[in-house]
PDB file of C-alpha atoms in Angstrom:
ATOM      1  CA  ASP A 270       8.123  17.121 -11.972  1.00 55.00           C
ATOM      2  CA  GLY A 271       7.670  13.720 -12.139  1.00 64.00           C
ATOM      3  CA  GLY A 272       5.353  10.466  -9.962  1.00 94.00           C
ATOM      4  CA  ILE A 273       1.730  10.020  -9.733  1.00 97.00           C
ATOM      5  CA  THR A 274      -0.698  12.133  -9.523  1.00 97.00           C
ATOM      6  CA  GLN A 275      -4.025  11.187  -8.061  1.00 98.00           C
ATOM      7  CA  SER A 276      -7.614  14.222  -8.319  1.00 97.00           C
ATOM      8  CA  PRO A 277      -9.233  15.198  -7.127  1.00 96.00           C
ATOM      9  CA  LYS A 278      -7.972  15.082  -3.328  1.00 96.00           C
ATOM     10  CA  TYR A 279     -11.738  15.666  -1.813  1.00 96.00           C
ATOM     11  CA  LEU A 280     -14.817  14.033  -3.293  1.00 94.00           C
ATOM     12  CA  PHE A 281     -18.235  14.075  -2.284  1.00 91.00           C
ATOM     13  CA  ARG A 282     -21.164  11.764  -4.000  1.00 88.00           C
ATOM     14  CA  LYS A 283     -24.466  12.268  -3.839  1.00 88.00           C
ATOM     15  CA  GLU A 284     -27.020   8.780  -3.543  1.00 84.00           C
ATOM     16  CA  GLY A 285     -26.905   7.355  -6.579  1.00 86.00           C
ATOM     17  CA  GLN A 286     -24.303   8.984  -8.033  1.00 91.00           C
ATOM     18  CA  ASN A 287     -20.851   7.601  -9.867  1.00 94.00           C
ATOM     19  CA  VAL A 288     -17.910   9.323  -9.494  1.00 95.00           C
ATOM     20  CA  THR A 289     -14.395   8.829 -11.172  1.00 97.00           C
ATOM     21  CA  LEU A 290     -11.369   8.865  -9.103  1.00 97.00           C
ATOM     22  CA  SER A 291      -8.317  10.172 -11.560  1.00 98.00           C
ATOM     23  CA  CYS A 292      -5.303   8.319 -11.670  1.00 98.00           C
ATOM     24  CA  GLU A 293      -2.387   9.589 -13.659  1.00 98.00           C
ATOM     25  CA  GLN A 294       1.682   8.646 -13.950  1.00 98.00           C
ATOM     26  CA  ASN A 295       4.367  10.197 -15.664  1.00 97.00           C
ATOM     27  CA  LEU A 296       6.703   7.270 -14.440  1.00 95.00           C
ATOM     28  CA  ASN A 297       7.254   4.969 -16.936  1.00 95.00           C
ATOM     29  CA  HIS A 298       5.055   1.822 -14.589  1.00 95.00           C
ATOM     30  CA  ASP A 299       3.381  -0.933 -16.487  1.00 94.00           C
ATOM     31  CA  ALA A 300       1.192  -1.603 -13.478  1.00 94.00           C
ATOM     32  CA  MET A 301      -1.013   0.304 -11.586  1.00 96.00           C
ATOM     33  CA  TYR A 302      -3.012  -0.320  -9.125  1.00 96.00           C
ATOM     34  CA  TRP A 303      -6.266   0.862  -7.211  1.00 98.00           C
ATOM     35  CA  TYR A 304      -6.807   0.277  -3.132  1.00 97.00           C
ATOM     36  CA  ARG A 305      -9.372   1.148  -0.063  1.00 97.00           C
ATOM     37  CA  GLN A 306      -8.389   2.182   3.046  1.00 96.00           C
ATOM     38  CA  ASP A 307     -11.214   2.413   5.664  1.00 94.00           C
ATOM     39  CA  PRO A 308      -9.665   4.456   8.953  1.00 89.00           C
ATOM     40  CA  GLY A 309      -7.904   2.021  11.018  1.00 86.00           C
ATOM     41  CA  GLN A 310      -7.599  -0.171   8.452  1.00 88.00           C
ATOM     42  CA  GLY A 311      -4.971  -2.217   6.025  1.00 90.00           C
ATOM     43  CA  LEU A 312      -5.153  -2.007   1.907  1.00 94.00           C
ATOM     44  CA  ARG A 313      -7.970  -3.544   0.067  1.00 94.00           C
ATOM     45  CA  LEU A 314      -7.147  -4.322  -3.336  1.00 94.00           C
ATOM     46  CA  ILE A 315     -10.101  -3.187  -5.550  1.00 97.00           C
ATOM     47  CA  TYR A 316      -8.866  -3.771  -9.044  1.00 97.00           C
ATOM     48  CA  TYR A 317      -5.027  -3.937 -10.610  1.00 95.00           C
ATOM     49  CA  SER A 318      -3.847  -3.842 -14.610  1.00 96.00           C
ATOM     50  CA  GLN A 319      -0.591  -4.765 -15.436  1.00 92.00           C
ATOM     51  CA  ILE A 320      -0.925  -3.943 -19.428  1.00 93.00           C
ATOM     52  CA  VAL A 321      -2.828  -1.262 -21.093  1.00 95.00           C
ATOM     53  CA  ASN A 322      -6.661  -2.943 -22.516  1.00 96.00           C
ATOM     54  CA  ASP A 323      -6.597  -5.396 -19.505  1.00 96.00           C
ATOM     55  CA  PHE A 324      -7.373  -5.240 -15.820  1.00 97.00           C
ATOM     56  CA  GLN A 325      -8.467  -7.691 -13.610  1.00 96.00           C
ATOM     57  CA  LYS A 326     -10.656  -7.897 -10.565  1.00 96.00           C
ATOM     58  CA  GLY A 327      -8.872  -7.635  -7.011  1.00 94.00           C
ATOM     59  CA  ASP A 328     -10.055  -8.559  -3.623  1.00 92.00           C
ATOM     60  CA  ILE A 329     -13.216  -5.951  -3.236  1.00 95.00           C
ATOM     61  CA  ALA A 330     -14.209  -5.044  -7.208  1.00 97.00           C
ATOM     62  CA  GLU A 331     -18.454  -5.075  -6.401  1.00 96.00           C
ATOM     63  CA  GLY A 332     -19.196  -1.619  -7.178  1.00 96.00           C
ATOM     64  CA  TYR A 333     -16.135  -0.632  -8.919  1.00 97.00           C
ATOM     65  CA  SER A 334     -15.057  -0.710 -11.996  1.00 97.00           C
ATOM     66  CA  VAL A 335     -12.096   0.995 -14.128  1.00 98.00           C
ATOM     67  CA  SER A 336     -10.282   1.535 -17.369  1.00 98.00           C
ATOM     68  CA  ARG A 337      -6.743   1.349 -18.908  1.00 98.00           C
ATOM     69  CA  GLU A 338      -6.921   2.364 -22.401  1.00 97.00           C
ATOM     70  CA  LYS A 339      -3.218   4.504 -21.958  1.00 97.00           C
ATOM     71  CA  LYS A 340      -0.520   3.631 -19.849  1.00 97.00           C
ATOM     72  CA  GLU A 341      -0.812   6.868 -17.681  1.00 97.00           C
ATOM     73  CA  SER A 342      -4.214   6.595 -17.204  1.00 98.00           C
ATOM     74  CA  PHE A 343      -6.418   4.436 -14.315  1.00 98.00           C
ATOM     75  CA  PRO A 344      -9.237   5.899 -13.393  1.00 98.00           C
ATOM     76  CA  LEU A 345     -11.902   4.829 -11.130  1.00 98.00           C
ATOM     77  CA  THR A 346     -15.394   4.749 -11.268  1.00 97.00           C
ATOM     78  CA  VAL A 347     -17.222   4.724  -7.825  1.00 96.00           C
ATOM     79  CA  THR A 348     -21.090   3.467  -9.133  1.00 94.00           C
ATOM     80  CA  SER A 349     -24.113   4.172  -7.129  1.00 89.00           C
ATOM     81  CA  ALA A 350     -23.956   0.350  -6.548  1.00 88.00           C
ATOM     82  CA  GLN A 351     -21.014   0.322  -4.164  1.00 89.00           C
ATOM     83  CA  LYS A 352     -23.639   1.040  -1.147  1.00 87.00           C
ATOM     84  CA  ASN A 353     -20.780   2.139   1.352  1.00 91.00           C
ATOM     85  CA  PRO A 354     -18.048   4.324  -0.652  1.00 92.00           C
ATOM     86  CA  THR A 355     -16.910   6.683   2.392  1.00 94.00           C
ATOM     87  CA  ALA A 356     -13.222   5.844   2.055  1.00 96.00           C
ATOM     88  CA  PHE A 357      -9.587   6.858   1.270  1.00 97.00           C
ATOM     89  CA  TYR A 358      -8.997   5.792  -1.955  1.00 98.00           C
ATOM     90  CA  LEU A 359      -5.311   4.702  -2.960  1.00 98.00           C
ATOM     91  CA  CYS A 360      -3.420   4.496  -6.611  1.00 98.00           C
ATOM     92  CA  ALA A 361      -0.371   2.693  -6.760  1.00 97.00           C
ATOM     93  CA  THR A 362       1.982   2.051  -9.704  1.00 96.00           C
ATOM     94  CA  GLU A 363       5.224  -0.410 -10.549  1.00 93.00           C
ATOM     95  CA  LYS A 364       7.607  -0.595 -12.519  1.00 90.00           C
ATOM     96  CA  ASP A 365       7.219  -4.142 -14.061  1.00 82.00           C
ATOM     97  CA  THR A 366       5.325  -7.129 -12.574  1.00 69.00           C
ATOM     98  CA  SER A 367       9.104  -8.584 -11.242  1.00 74.00           C
ATOM     99  CA  ASN A 368       9.312  -8.272  -7.386  1.00 78.00           C
ATOM    100  CA  GLN A 369       9.408  -4.660  -7.565  1.00 85.00           C
ATOM    101  CA  PRO A 370       7.536  -2.124  -4.532  1.00 90.00           C
ATOM    102  CA  GLN A 371       4.573  -0.124  -5.516  1.00 93.00           C
ATOM    103  CA  HIS A 372       4.618   3.972  -5.226  1.00 95.00           C
ATOM    104  CA  PHE A 373       2.011   5.355  -4.214  1.00 97.00           C
ATOM    105  CA  GLY A 374      -0.164   8.909  -5.260  1.00 97.00           C
ATOM    106  CA  ASP A 375      -1.444  11.100  -2.421  1.00 97.00           C
ATOM    107  CA  GLY A 376      -4.860   9.846  -2.201  1.00 97.00           C
ATOM    108  CA  THR A 377      -8.684  10.811  -2.666  1.00 98.00           C
ATOM    109  CA  ARG A 378     -10.842  11.032   0.287  1.00 97.00           C
ATOM    110  CA  LEU A 379     -14.293  10.168  -1.024  1.00 95.00           C
ATOM    111  CA  SER A 380     -17.807  10.806   1.350  1.00 93.00           C
ATOM    112  CA  ILE A 381     -21.593  10.679   0.886  1.00 87.00           C
ATOM    113  CA  LEU A 382     -23.443  13.983   0.995  1.00 82.00           C
TER     114      LEU A 382
ATOM    115  CA  GLN B  70      -6.784 -16.426   7.015  1.00 54.00           C
ATOM    116  CA  LYS B  71      -4.723 -13.674   6.133  1.00 59.00           C
ATOM    117  CA  GLU B  72      -1.099 -13.960   4.330  1.00 88.00           C
ATOM    118  CA  VAL B  73       0.707 -11.416   5.519  1.00 93.00           C
ATOM    119  CA  GLU B  74       0.207 -10.481  10.076  1.00 94.00           C
ATOM    120  CA  GLN B  75       1.359  -7.640  11.991  1.00 95.00           C
ATOM    121  CA  ASN B  76       0.560  -7.040  15.012  1.00 92.00           C
ATOM    122  CA  SER B  77      -1.837  -3.710  15.129  1.00 90.00           C
ATOM    123  CA  GLY B  78      -0.327  -2.128  18.086  1.00 91.00           C
ATOM    124  CA  PRO B  79      -0.122   0.347  19.252  1.00 95.00           C
ATOM    125  CA  LEU B  80       3.216  -0.399  20.108  1.00 97.00           C
ATOM    126  CA  SER B  81       4.783   2.561  22.450  1.00 97.00           C
ATOM    127  CA  VAL B  82       7.976   3.432  22.724  1.00 98.00           C
ATOM    128  CA  PRO B  83       9.916   6.184  24.738  1.00 98.00           C
ATOM    129  CA  GLU B  84      12.101   8.633  22.380  1.00 98.00           C
ATOM    130  CA  GLY B  85      15.392   7.794  21.835  1.00 98.00           C
ATOM    131  CA  ALA B  86      14.446   4.165  22.354  1.00 98.00           C
ATOM    132  CA  ILE B  87      14.888   0.958  19.483  1.00 98.00           C
ATOM    133  CA  ALA B  88      11.012   0.340  18.213  1.00 98.00           C
ATOM    134  CA  SER B  89      11.267  -3.120  16.583  1.00 98.00           C
ATOM    135  CA  LEU B  90       8.293  -4.046  14.409  1.00 98.00           C
ATOM    136  CA  ASN B  91       7.642  -7.416  12.854  1.00 97.00           C
ATOM    137  CA  CYS B  92       6.014  -9.292   9.885  1.00 97.00           C
ATOM    138  CA  THR B  93       5.230 -12.808   9.309  1.00 96.00           C
ATOM    139  CA  TYR B  94       4.235 -14.359   6.050  1.00 94.00           C
ATOM    140  CA  SER B  95       3.109 -17.441   4.782  1.00 90.00           C
ATOM    141  CA  ASP B  96       4.442 -17.680   1.275  1.00 84.00           C
ATOM    142  CA  ARG B  97       8.029 -19.736   1.500  1.00 83.00           C
ATOM    143  CA  VAL B  98       9.109 -18.726  -2.068  1.00 84.00           C
ATOM    144  CA  SER B  99       8.622 -15.441  -1.697  1.00 84.00           C
ATOM    145  CA  GLN B 100      10.900 -13.248  -3.005  1.00 84.00           C
ATOM    146  CA  SER B 101      10.648  -9.793  -2.532  1.00 92.00           C
ATOM    147  CA  PHE B 102       9.913  -7.502   1.108  1.00 95.00           C
ATOM    148  CA  PHE B 103       8.807  -4.248   2.024  1.00 96.00           C
ATOM    149  CA  TRP B 104       8.095  -2.108   4.237  1.00 98.00           C
ATOM    150  CA  TYR B 105       6.231   1.173   4.188  1.00 98.00           C
ATOM    151  CA  ARG B 106       5.115   4.275   6.119  1.00 98.00           C
ATOM    152  CA  GLN B 107       2.427   5.700   6.534  1.00 97.00           C
ATOM    153  CA  TYR B 108       1.594   8.747   8.260  1.00 97.00           C
ATOM    154  CA  SER B 109      -1.856   9.760   9.214  1.00 94.00           C
ATOM    155  CA  GLY B 110      -4.286  10.888   6.716  1.00 93.00           C
ATOM    156  CA  LYS B 111      -1.178  10.500   4.065  1.00 96.00           C
ATOM    157  CA  SER B 112      -0.403   7.925   1.713  1.00 97.00           C
ATOM    158  CA  PRO B 113       2.199   5.243   2.360  1.00 97.00           C
ATOM    159  CA  GLU B 114       5.884   6.031   1.923  1.00 97.00           C
ATOM    160  CA  LEU B 115       8.732   3.205   0.385  1.00 96.00           C
ATOM    161  CA  ILE B 116      11.005   3.394   3.334  1.00 97.00           C
ATOM    162  CA  MET B 117      12.847  -0.476   2.737  1.00 96.00           C
ATOM    163  CA  SER B 118      13.166  -2.681   0.368  1.00 96.00           C
ATOM    164  CA  ILE B 119      14.840  -6.773   1.724  1.00 96.00           C
ATOM    165  CA  TYR B 120      15.463  -9.314  -0.741  1.00 93.00           C
ATOM    166  CA  SER B 121      17.874 -11.371   0.530  1.00 93.00           C
ATOM    167  CA  ASN B 122      18.324 -13.342   4.337  1.00 95.00           C
ATOM    168  CA  GLY B 123      20.060 -11.105   6.793  1.00 96.00           C
ATOM    169  CA  ASP B 124      20.139  -7.257   7.420  1.00 97.00           C
ATOM    170  CA  LYS B 125      19.739  -4.295   5.541  1.00 97.00           C
ATOM    171  CA  GLU B 126      20.725  -1.076   6.967  1.00 97.00           C
ATOM    172  CA  ASP B 127      19.713   2.615   6.030  1.00 96.00           C
ATOM    173  CA  GLY B 128      20.146   5.413   8.716  1.00 97.00           C
ATOM    174  CA  ARG B 129      18.737   4.843  11.927  1.00 98.00           C
ATOM    175  CA  PHE B 130      16.238   2.246   9.995  1.00 98.00           C
ATOM    176  CA  THR B 131      17.421  -1.672   9.101  1.00 98.00           C
ATOM    177  CA  ALA B 132      15.348  -4.478   8.060  1.00 98.00           C
ATOM    178  CA  GLN B 133      16.312  -8.176   9.115  1.00 98.00           C
ATOM    179  CA  LEU B 134      15.193 -11.102   7.479  1.00 97.00           C
ATOM    180  CA  ASN B 135      14.275 -14.678   7.852  1.00 96.00           C
ATOM    181  CA  LYS B 136      13.106 -16.437   5.117  1.00 93.00           C
ATOM    182  CA  ALA B 137      13.455 -19.992   7.261  1.00 93.00           C
ATOM    183  CA  SER B 138      11.173 -18.585   9.853  1.00 94.00           C
ATOM    184  CA  GLN B 139       8.929 -16.570   7.541  1.00 94.00           C
ATOM    185  CA  TYR B 140       9.164 -13.396   9.228  1.00 94.00           C
ATOM    186  CA  VAL B 141      10.915  -9.718   8.438  1.00 97.00           C
ATOM    187  CA  SER B 142      11.046  -6.783  10.688  1.00 98.00           C
ATOM    188  CA  LEU B 143      11.872  -3.215  11.247  1.00 98.00           C
ATOM    189  CA  LEU B 144      13.740  -1.375  13.765  1.00 98.00           C
ATOM    190  CA  ILE B 145      14.254   1.826  14.437  1.00 98.00           C
ATOM    191  CA  ARG B 146      16.886   3.315  16.018  1.00 98.00           C
ATOM    192  CA  ASP B 147      17.123   6.246  17.839  1.00 98.00           C
ATOM    193  CA  SER B 148      13.243   6.983  17.808  1.00 98.00           C
ATOM    194  CA  GLN B 149      12.049  10.294  17.618  1.00 98.00           C
ATOM    195  CA  PRO B 150       8.179  11.628  18.099  1.00 97.00           C
ATOM    196  CA  SER B 151       8.654  11.779  14.185  1.00 97.00           C
ATOM    197  CA  ASP B 152       8.801   8.454  13.607  1.00 98.00           C
ATOM    198  CA  SER B 153       5.147   8.157  15.114  1.00 98.00           C
ATOM    199  CA  ALA B 154       2.869   6.622  12.230  1.00 98.00           C
ATOM    200  CA  THR B 155       1.514   3.561  10.782  1.00 97.00           C
ATOM    201  CA  TYR B 156       4.115   0.698   9.636  1.00 98.00           C
ATOM    202  CA  LEU B 157       2.967  -1.722   6.493  1.00 97.00           C
ATOM    203  CA  CYS B 158       4.747  -4.763   5.431  1.00 96.00           C
ATOM    204  CA  ALA B 159       4.389  -6.095   1.931  1.00 95.00           C
ATOM    205  CA  VAL B 160       5.084  -9.136   0.823  1.00 93.00           C
ATOM    206  CA  THR B 161       4.907 -10.665  -2.579  1.00 88.00           C
ATOM    207  CA  GLU B 162       3.223 -13.693  -3.255  1.00 77.00           C
ATOM    208  CA  SER B 163       4.300 -16.343  -5.540  1.00 72.00           C
ATOM    209  CA  ASN B 164       0.997 -18.036  -5.775  1.00 67.00           C
ATOM    210  CA  ALA B 165      -0.868 -14.556  -6.320  1.00 66.00           C
ATOM    211  CA  GLY B 166       1.612 -13.773  -9.729  1.00 68.00           C
ATOM    212  CA  ASN B 167       4.335 -11.815  -7.913  1.00 72.00           C
ATOM    213  CA  MET B 168       1.501  -9.383  -6.257  1.00 81.00           C
ATOM    214  CA  LEU B 169       2.078  -7.576  -3.556  1.00 88.00           C
ATOM    215  CA  THR B 170       0.180  -8.656  -0.215  1.00 90.00           C
ATOM    216  CA  PHE B 171       0.548  -5.927   2.684  1.00 93.00           C
ATOM    217  CA  GLY B 172      -0.012  -6.278   6.185  1.00 94.00           C
ATOM    218  CA  GLY B 173      -2.896  -4.359   8.454  1.00 94.00           C
ATOM    219  CA  GLY B 174       0.125  -2.109   9.435  1.00 96.00           C
ATOM    220  CA  THR B 175       2.087  -1.460  13.407  1.00 97.00           C
ATOM    221  CA  ARG B 176       1.075   1.579  14.509  1.00 97.00           C
ATOM    222  CA  LEU B 177       4.002   3.128  16.161  1.00 98.00           C
ATOM    223  CA  MET B 178       4.138   6.007  19.129  1.00 98.00           C
ATOM    224  CA  VAL B 179       7.554   7.608  19.993  1.00 98.00           C
ATOM    225  CA  LYS B 180       7.212   9.536  23.133  1.00 96.00           C
ATOM    226  CA  PRO B 181       8.941  12.099  24.164  1.00 94.00           C
TER     227      PRO B 181
END
């Protein structure tokens, strides 16, 4: 079954804890993106990667980290430095960077305990 | 200054009417334009792509692009309550390496 898999669907973070959100794709897409969405708001770009072993900061990268060791995987770590992590996190992929649309996973909802 | 602008709504239309959603953008050389639908609590789903001036129809949906005026719109004919969602406009921005930039979305409510 082809697609973008985000896990877990729901995640709870204790204060001072780092948590990692998983994003895996089997679409053979080159580019991967992480967005944050707060209630009633639009999408804000956290990090993106257009090629393996390379990634770039988006508009709100502070308090987050990523890696892109494999084409299929782009995990996002929400560190303890991110003081307001409660949000809906969306992973997206794009076939390449030639004006293609992005496709989204089902998202992970992160809350603070 | 936002580069892709949408009226946040809510836009309320009666069932069976035409819903018209609008989006303006600032980058004159944008190449690609997309509409996504996002149901409450769900992820965005691509519903339309348009790359050249004019209209593009797909079922009840029509995307309209006017590059000279820098706007793109989405018309939904025979609106159904199931069309109630937030609609996101996305535009490639040449000054951002052809990255997609999303508008804030317009919430559509279709009343039975």
